């Protein structure tokens, strides 16, 4: 899973620089080689061992295809800044990876091409096989701009050994937030009797996103039509529970404690009983025999939902042979799904136990979570919106400086200002 979502650094150039560049220089992507195959570049943030594995996939596709030859363009550092610089000069790779929050901006600026006409009728692609949440993040104004290759729903990991030792009921897939709260309180203790809490029920330190609480209470931050709804009653109810766990129940270490040690590390060392992590996180391997790891769906109130980190492969608008580039995009996406977990397709989940045997115990529960996994209703200014949520809501609540109602109001006003509402 990526780092703390709400504290990620906003990277890349201003949208205006892309607009200026799009009218300027021209490149020569999508040319043909001496063999007659269309030469295509695939941009990726993969590096080191991941890059070697990805190269193996690309080599196999190149051997199989009569129409294209793929070359990897690895950009392991400053990925978005470099991609945007290349796009401004019309030198973007023919195909490249985008995390979900960047797709609307790139689509609206004309950097990437809609795929619909090029993938229609392709026998290698079944859009009905995709889970709804991952597929939706690739769509902008009704057109499909990216095929997702990974779906990382947030799951609830728990220290099964600690639960059993303490006599607390194990988490269940149908847990409500009240069930979670009750267990978290019971597992928050001063173990060594020195007057300081040293074992916590959970950790909330900038991760997971507040959307977990908002969505599962039936609310929205920004709806599908782009309307800000963060200060509506359902959303506020979710924020109240978020606030209560942190500031009233105190079942999580404070911000300084958590960020000094790191939430994942606190879970691995038994100092945190429940951790919100990505389905593909390798806690099972890292914990080893220290304790037994369990996994289940995140709690809910009125609605089952979970946030998912989703990435897609997109096609540059400047690639010359779009039909062949789309063919390569489909082949590449299908191949990656047998490499990375969790795949965004229903059929792809059948490969999870083969790819990561230690995850075999949780395939069923990950499948159920994938059905309700989703990304944000991303906007072209998504990074600005995320920053505003952090500054006006998440951090103030972490520090106990705002009530849920005030934080929701301030954040909603900030979002409306960014969106011009």
Coordinates of C-alpha atoms in Angstrom, one line a residue:
X1 CA 0.0 0.0 0.0
X2 CA 1.1 3.5 -0.6
X3 CA 2.1 5.8 2.3
X4 CA -0.3 7.8 4.4
X5 CA -3.0 8.9 2.0
X6 CA -3.9 12.2 3.6
X7 CA -0.2 13.3 4.0
X8 CA 1.1 12.4 0.5
X9 CA 3.1 15.1 -1.2
X10 CA 1.4 16.8 -4.1
X11 CA 3.7 16.2 -7.1
X12 CA 3.8 17.4 -10.6
X13 CA 3.5 20.6 -12.6
X14 CA 0.6 23.0 -12.7
X15 CA -2.2 22.1 -15.2
X16 CA -1.4 25.3 -17.1
X17 CA 2.0 24.1 -18.0
X18 CA 0.5 21.1 -19.6
X19 CA -1.9 23.2 -21.6
X20 CA 0.9 25.4 -22.9
X21 CA 3.1 22.4 -23.8
X22 CA 0.3 20.5 -25.6
X23 CA 0.3 23.3 -28.2
X24 CA 4.0 23.2 -28.7
X25 CA 6.6 20.5 -29.6
X26 CA 5.8 17.2 -31.2
X27 CA 7.4 13.8 -30.7
X28 CA 7.4 10.5 -32.6
X29 CA 5.7 7.9 -30.4
X30 CA 4.2 4.8 -31.9
X31 CA 6.6 4.4 -34.9
X32 CA 7.3 1.1 -36.6
X33 CA 10.4 -1.1 -36.3
X34 CA 12.3 -2.9 -39.1
X35 CA 10.3 -6.0 -38.2
X36 CA 7.1 -4.2 -39.0
X37 CA 5.9 -4.2 -35.4
X38 CA 4.7 -0.9 -33.9
X39 CA 7.2 0.3 -31.4
X40 CA 5.6 1.4 -28.1
X41 CA 6.9 2.7 -24.8
X42 CA 5.3 1.9 -21.5
X43 CA 5.9 4.3 -18.6
X44 CA 6.1 2.8 -15.1
X45 CA 7.2 3.7 -11.6
X46 CA 8.5 0.2 -11.1
X47 CA 12.1 0.0 -10.0
X48 CA 14.7 -2.6 -8.8
X49 CA 13.2 -6.1 -8.3
X50 CA 9.7 -5.0 -9.4
X51 CA 11.2 -3.7 -12.7
X52 CA 12.9 -7.0 -13.3
X53 CA 9.6 -8.8 -12.8
X54 CA 7.8 -6.4 -15.1
X55 CA 10.4 -6.8 -17.7
X56 CA 9.7 -10.5 -17.8
X57 CA 6.1 -9.8 -18.5
X58 CA 6.9 -7.4 -21.3
X59 CA 9.4 -9.8 -22.8
X60 CA 6.8 -12.5 -23.0
X61 CA 4.2 -10.2 -24.6
X62 CA 6.8 -9.1 -27.2
X63 CA 7.4 -12.7 -28.1
X64 CA 3.7 -13.4 -28.5
X65 CA 2.6 -10.3 -30.4
X66 CA 2.8 -9.9 -34.2
X67 CA 1.7 -6.3 -34.0
X68 CA 3.7 -4.4 -31.4
X69 CA 7.0 -4.3 -29.5
X70 CA 7.0 -2.8 -26.0
X71 CA 10.0 -1.0 -24.4
X72 CA 9.8 -0.1 -20.7
X73 CA 10.5 3.5 -19.6
X74 CA 11.2 3.2 -15.9
X75 CA 10.7 6.4 -13.8
X76 CA 11.1 5.2 -10.2
X77 CA 11.5 8.8 -8.8
X78 CA 9.5 12.0 -9.4
X79 CA 7.2 9.9 -11.6
X80 CA 4.4 12.4 -12.0
X81 CA 6.6 15.4 -12.4
X82 CA 8.5 13.7 -15.2
X83 CA 5.4 12.3 -16.9
X84 CA 3.8 15.7 -16.9
X85 CA 7.0 17.3 -18.3
X86 CA 7.1 14.7 -21.1
X87 CA 3.4 15.2 -21.8
X88 CA 3.8 19.0 -22.1
X89 CA 6.4 18.4 -24.8
X90 CA 4.3 15.7 -26.5
X91 CA 6.9 13.1 -25.5
X92 CA 4.8 11.0 -23.1
X93 CA 5.1 7.2 -23.3
X94 CA 2.5 5.6 -25.5
X95 CA 1.2 3.8 -22.5
X96 CA 1.8 4.6 -18.8
X97 CA 0.5 4.0 -15.3
X98 CA -1.6 6.5 -13.4
X99 CA -2.9 6.3 -9.9
X100 CA -6.7 6.9 -9.8
X101 CA -6.6 10.6 -8.6
X102 CA -4.7 11.7 -11.7
X103 CA -7.0 10.3 -14.4
X104 CA -9.5 13.1 -14.5
X105 CA -6.9 15.9 -14.9
X106 CA -5.0 14.0 -17.6
X107 CA -8.3 13.3 -19.4
X108 CA -9.6 16.8 -19.3
X109 CA -6.3 18.2 -20.5
X110 CA -6.3 15.8 -23.5
X111 CA -3.1 14.1 -22.4
X112 CA -4.7 10.7 -22.5
X113 CA -7.1 9.2 -25.1
X114 CA -10.5 7.6 -24.4
X115 CA -10.3 3.8 -25.0
X116 CA -13.9 3.0 -25.9
X117 CA -13.7 2.8 -29.7
X118 CA -10.4 0.9 -29.6
X119 CA -11.3 -1.8 -27.2
X120 CA -14.9 -2.4 -28.4
X121 CA -15.4 -6.0 -29.4
X122 CA -11.9 -7.1 -28.2
X123 CA -12.3 -10.8 -27.2
X124 CA -9.5 -10.5 -24.7
X125 CA -11.4 -7.9 -22.6
X126 CA -14.6 -8.4 -20.6
X127 CA -15.5 -5.2 -18.8
X128 CA -18.3 -7.1 -17.0
X129 CA -15.6 -9.1 -15.2
X130 CA -14.3 -5.9 -13.5
X131 CA -15.5 -5.0 -10.0
X132 CA -17.5 -1.7 -10.3
X133 CA -15.3 0.4 -8.0
X134 CA -12.0 -0.1 -9.8
X135 CA -13.6 0.3 -13.3
X136 CA -15.3 3.6 -12.4
X137 CA -12.1 5.4 -11.5
X138 CA -11.0 5.0 -15.1
X139 CA -14.1 6.8 -16.4
X140 CA -14.4 10.5 -17.0
X141 CA -17.6 12.1 -18.4
X142 CA -18.9 8.7 -19.4
X143 CA -15.7 7.7 -21.4
X144 CA -13.2 5.0 -20.3
X145 CA -9.6 6.4 -20.1
X146 CA -7.8 3.7 -18.2
X147 CA -7.9 0.0 -17.5
X148 CA -7.3 -0.8 -13.8
X149 CA -4.7 -3.4 -13.1
X150 CA -4.7 -3.4 -9.3
X151 CA -7.4 -3.0 -6.7
X152 CA -6.1 -2.6 -3.1
X153 CA -9.2 -2.4 -0.8
X154 CA -8.5 -1.4 2.8
X155 CA -9.0 -4.4 5.1
X156 CA -9.1 -4.8 8.8
X157 CA -6.0 -6.8 9.9
X158 CA -6.1 -8.0 13.5
X159 CA -3.8 -9.8 16.0
X160 CA -5.8 -13.0 16.5
X161 CA -3.4 -14.2 19.2
X162 CA -3.8 -11.0 21.2
X163 CA -7.6 -11.1 20.9
X164 CA -7.7 -14.6 22.2
X165 CA -5.3 -13.9 25.0
X166 CA -7.4 -10.9 26.1
X167 CA -10.7 -12.8 25.7
X168 CA -12.1 -10.3 23.2
X169 CA -14.4 -11.6 20.5
X170 CA -12.7 -11.9 17.1
X171 CA -13.7 -9.3 14.4
X172 CA -16.4 -10.5 12.1
X173 CA -17.3 -9.4 8.5
X174 CA -20.6 -7.9 9.7
X175 CA -19.0 -5.8 12.5
X176 CA -20.5 -2.3 13.0
X177 CA -18.4 0.6 14.1
X178 CA -19.8 0.2 17.6
X179 CA -18.5 -3.4 17.6
X180 CA -15.1 -2.2 16.5
X181 CA -15.2 0.5 19.1
X182 CA -16.1 -1.9 21.9
X183 CA -13.2 -4.2 21.0
X184 CA -10.7 -1.4 20.6
X185 CA -11.5 0.0 24.0
X186 CA -11.1 -3.5 25.6
X187 CA -7.7 -3.9 23.9
X188 CA -6.3 -0.5 24.8
X189 CA -4.3 -1.1 28.0
X190 CA -1.4 -0.1 30.2
X191 CA 0.2 -3.5 30.0
X192 CA 3.3 -2.8 32.2
X193 CA 1.3 -0.8 34.8
X194 CA 3.5 2.3 34.5
X195 CA 0.6 4.7 34.2
X196 CA 0.9 5.0 30.4
X197 CA -1.0 3.2 27.7
X198 CA 1.3 1.0 25.7
X199 CA -1.1 -1.3 23.9
X200 CA -3.8 0.2 21.6
X201 CA -6.9 -1.1 19.9
X202 CA -6.1 0.5 16.6
X203 CA -4.0 3.3 15.0
X204 CA -5.4 6.4 13.1
X205 CA -2.6 8.8 12.3
X206 CA -3.4 10.2 8.8
X207 CA -4.3 6.8 7.6
X208 CA -6.8 5.4 6.8
X209 CA -8.8 8.1 4.9
X210 CA -11.7 9.6 6.7
X211 CA -13.8 8.4 3.7
X212 CA -14.0 5.0 5.5
X213 CA -16.2 6.5 8.1
X214 CA -18.1 8.9 5.8
X215 CA -19.0 6.3 3.2
X216 CA -20.0 3.6 5.7
X217 CA -22.4 6.0 7.3
X218 CA -24.1 6.6 4.0
X219 CA -22.4 9.9 3.3
X220 CA -20.2 11.3 0.5
X221 CA -17.3 13.7 0.4
X222 CA -17.9 14.7 -3.2
X223 CA -20.6 12.9 -5.1
X224 CA -20.5 11.5 -8.7
X225 CA -21.8 14.8 -10.0
X226 CA -19.0 16.7 -8.4
X227 CA -21.1 18.2 -5.6
X228 CA -19.5 18.7 -2.2
X229 CA -21.5 16.8 0.4
X230 CA -19.1 16.6 3.3
X231 CA -21.1 18.7 5.6
X232 CA -24.4 16.8 5.2
X233 CA -25.8 14.8 8.2
X234 CA -24.7 11.3 7.1
X235 CA -21.1 12.4 6.5
X236 CA -21.0 14.2 9.8
X237 CA -22.2 11.1 11.6
X238 CA -19.2 9.2 10.2
X239 CA -16.8 12.0 11.2
X240 CA -18.3 11.9 14.7
X241 CA -17.3 8.3 15.0
X242 CA -13.9 9.0 13.6
X243 CA -13.5 11.8 16.2
X244 CA -14.8 9.7 19.0
X245 CA -12.3 6.9 18.5
X246 CA -9.4 9.3 18.5
X247 CA -10.4 11.9 21.1
X248 CA -12.9 10.3 23.5
X249 CA -12.2 6.6 23.5
X250 CA -8.4 7.2 22.9
X251 CA -8.0 3.8 21.4
X252 CA -5.2 5.0 19.1
X253 CA -1.8 6.4 19.9
X254 CA -1.5 10.2 19.5
X255 CA -0.2 11.6 16.2
X256 CA 3.4 11.9 17.5
X257 CA 3.6 8.4 18.9
X258 CA 2.1 6.8 15.8
X259 CA 4.2 8.7 13.3
X260 CA 7.4 8.3 15.2
X261 CA 7.1 4.5 15.2
X262 CA 4.8 4.0 12.3
X263 CA 1.3 2.3 12.4
X264 CA 2.4 -0.8 10.5
X265 CA 5.4 -1.3 12.8
X266 CA 3.2 -0.9 15.9
X267 CA 0.9 -3.6 14.5
X268 CA 3.8 -6.0 13.7
X269 CA 5.3 -5.6 17.1
X270 CA 2.0 -6.3 18.9
X271 CA 1.4 -2.7 20.2
X272 CA -1.7 -2.3 18.1
X273 CA -4.4 -4.9 17.9
X274 CA -6.2 -3.8 14.7
X275 CA -4.7 -2.1 11.6
X276 CA -6.4 -0.8 8.5
X277 CA -4.1 -2.1 5.7
X278 CA -4.2 -2.9 2.0
X279 CA -5.3 -6.3 1.0
X280 CA -1.9 -7.0 -0.5
X281 CA 0.1 -5.9 2.5
X282 CA 2.5 -8.7 3.6
X283 CA 1.9 -8.7 7.3
X284 CA 1.6 -12.5 7.3
X285 CA 5.2 -12.8 6.1
X286 CA 6.6 -10.0 8.2
X287 CA 5.0 -11.1 11.5
X288 CA 6.1 -14.7 10.9
X289 CA 5.5 -16.8 14.1
X290 CA 5.2 -13.9 16.5
X291 CA 1.4 -14.0 16.3
X292 CA -1.4 -15.2 14.0
X293 CA -2.7 -12.5 11.7
X294 CA -6.4 -12.3 10.8
X295 CA -8.2 -10.3 8.2
X296 CA -11.8 -9.2 7.7
X297 CA -13.8 -6.4 6.1
X298 CA -13.8 -2.9 7.6
X299 CA -16.7 -2.1 9.9
X300 CA -19.7 -0.3 8.7
X301 CA -22.8 1.6 9.9
X302 CA -25.6 1.9 7.3
X303 CA -23.5 1.1 4.2
X304 CA -20.8 -1.4 3.4
X305 CA -17.9 0.3 1.6
X306 CA -14.1 0.5 1.7
X307 CA -11.5 2.8 0.1
X308 CA -9.2 1.2 -2.4
X309 CA -5.9 2.2 -3.9
X310 CA -6.4 1.7 -7.7
X311 CA -4.0 2.2 -10.5
X312 CA -4.7 2.0 -14.3
X313 CA -2.8 1.8 -17.5
X314 CA -3.7 4.7 -19.9
X315 CA -2.9 5.6 -23.5
X316 CA -1.2 8.8 -24.6
X317 CA -3.2 11.0 -27.0
X318 CA -0.1 11.4 -29.1
X319 CA 0.6 7.8 -29.8
X320 CA 0.3 7.3 -33.6
X321 CA -1.3 3.9 -33.9
X322 CA -4.0 3.9 -31.3
X323 CA -5.6 0.6 -32.3
X324 CA -2.3 -1.3 -31.8
X325 CA -1.5 0.7 -28.6
X326 CA -4.9 -0.3 -27.2
X327 CA -4.2 -3.9 -28.1
X328 CA -1.0 -3.7 -26.2
X329 CA -2.7 -2.0 -23.3
X330 CA -5.2 -4.8 -23.0
X331 CA -2.6 -7.5 -23.2
X332 CA -0.4 -5.7 -20.6
X333 CA -3.2 -5.1 -18.2
X334 CA -4.3 -8.8 -18.4
X335 CA -0.8 -9.9 -17.7
X336 CA -0.2 -7.6 -14.8
X337 CA -3.3 -9.0 -13.1
X338 CA -1.6 -12.3 -12.8
X339 CA 1.4 -10.6 -11.2
X340 CA 0.0 -8.0 -8.7
X341 CA -2.7 -8.5 -6.1
X342 CA -5.4 -7.8 -5.8
X343 CA -6.6 -7.9 -9.4
X344 CA -9.6 -5.7 -10.2
X345 CA -11.5 -8.5 -11.8
X346 CA -13.7 -11.3 -10.4
X347 CA -12.0 -14.0 -12.3
X348 CA -8.6 -12.7 -11.4
X349 CA -9.0 -13.4 -7.7
X350 CA -8.6 -17.0 -8.5
X351 CA -4.9 -16.3 -9.0
X352 CA -4.3 -14.7 -5.6
X353 CA -3.4 -17.9 -3.7
X354 CA -1.0 -18.9 -6.5
X355 CA 0.7 -15.5 -6.5
X356 CA 0.8 -15.1 -2.7
X357 CA 0.1 -18.4 -0.9
X358 CA 0.1 -16.8 2.5
X359 CA -3.1 -14.9 1.4
X360 CA -5.0 -18.1 0.6
X361 CA -6.8 -18.0 4.0
X362 CA -8.4 -14.6 3.1
X363 CA -9.4 -14.9 -0.5
X364 CA -13.1 -15.2 0.3
X365 CA -13.1 -12.1 2.5
X366 CA -11.0 -10.1 0.1
X367 CA -13.5 -11.0 -2.7
X368 CA -16.4 -9.7 -0.5
X369 CA -14.4 -6.5 0.2
X370 CA -13.7 -6.0 -3.5
X371 CA -17.4 -6.0 -4.2
X372 CA -17.8 -2.8 -2.1
X373 CA -14.4 -1.3 -2.8
X374 CA -14.1 2.1 -4.5
X375 CA -12.0 5.1 -5.1
X376 CA -13.0 8.7 -4.6
X377 CA -15.3 10.5 -7.1
X378 CA -12.0 12.0 -8.4
X379 CA -11.9 15.5 -9.8
X380 CA -9.3 17.2 -12.0
X381 CA -8.1 19.1 -8.8
X382 CA -8.1 16.0 -6.7
X383 CA -4.7 16.6 -5.1
X384 CA -5.8 20.1 -4.0
X385 CA -9.0 18.6 -2.6
X386 CA -7.1 15.9 -0.6
X387 CA -4.8 18.6 0.8
X388 CA -7.8 20.7 1.9
X389 CA -9.4 17.7 3.7
X390 CA -6.1 17.0 5.5
X391 CA -5.6 20.7 6.6
X392 CA -9.2 21.5 7.5
X393 CA -10.5 18.2 8.9
X394 CA -8.2 15.3 9.4
X395 CA -5.2 16.9 11.1
X396 CA -7.4 19.2 13.3
X397 CA -9.4 16.2 14.6
X398 CA -6.2 14.2 15.1
X399 CA -4.9 17.1 17.3
X400 CA -8.3 17.6 19.0
X401 CA -8.6 21.2 17.7
X402 CA -12.0 21.0 16.0
X403 CA -15.4 19.4 16.6
X404 CA -16.6 17.1 13.9
X405 CA -19.3 19.6 12.9
X406 CA -16.8 22.5 12.6
X407 CA -14.2 20.3 10.8
X408 CA -16.9 19.1 8.3
X409 CA -18.1 22.7 7.7
X410 CA -14.6 24.1 7.2
X411 CA -13.5 21.3 4.9
X412 CA -16.7 21.5 2.8
X413 CA -16.2 25.2 2.4
X414 CA -12.6 24.7 1.3
X415 CA -13.6 22.0 -1.2
X416 CA -16.4 24.3 -2.7
X417 CA -13.9 27.1 -3.1
X418 CA -11.5 24.8 -5.0
X419 CA -14.3 23.6 -7.2
X420 CA -15.9 27.0 -7.7
X421 CA -19.2 26.0 -6.1

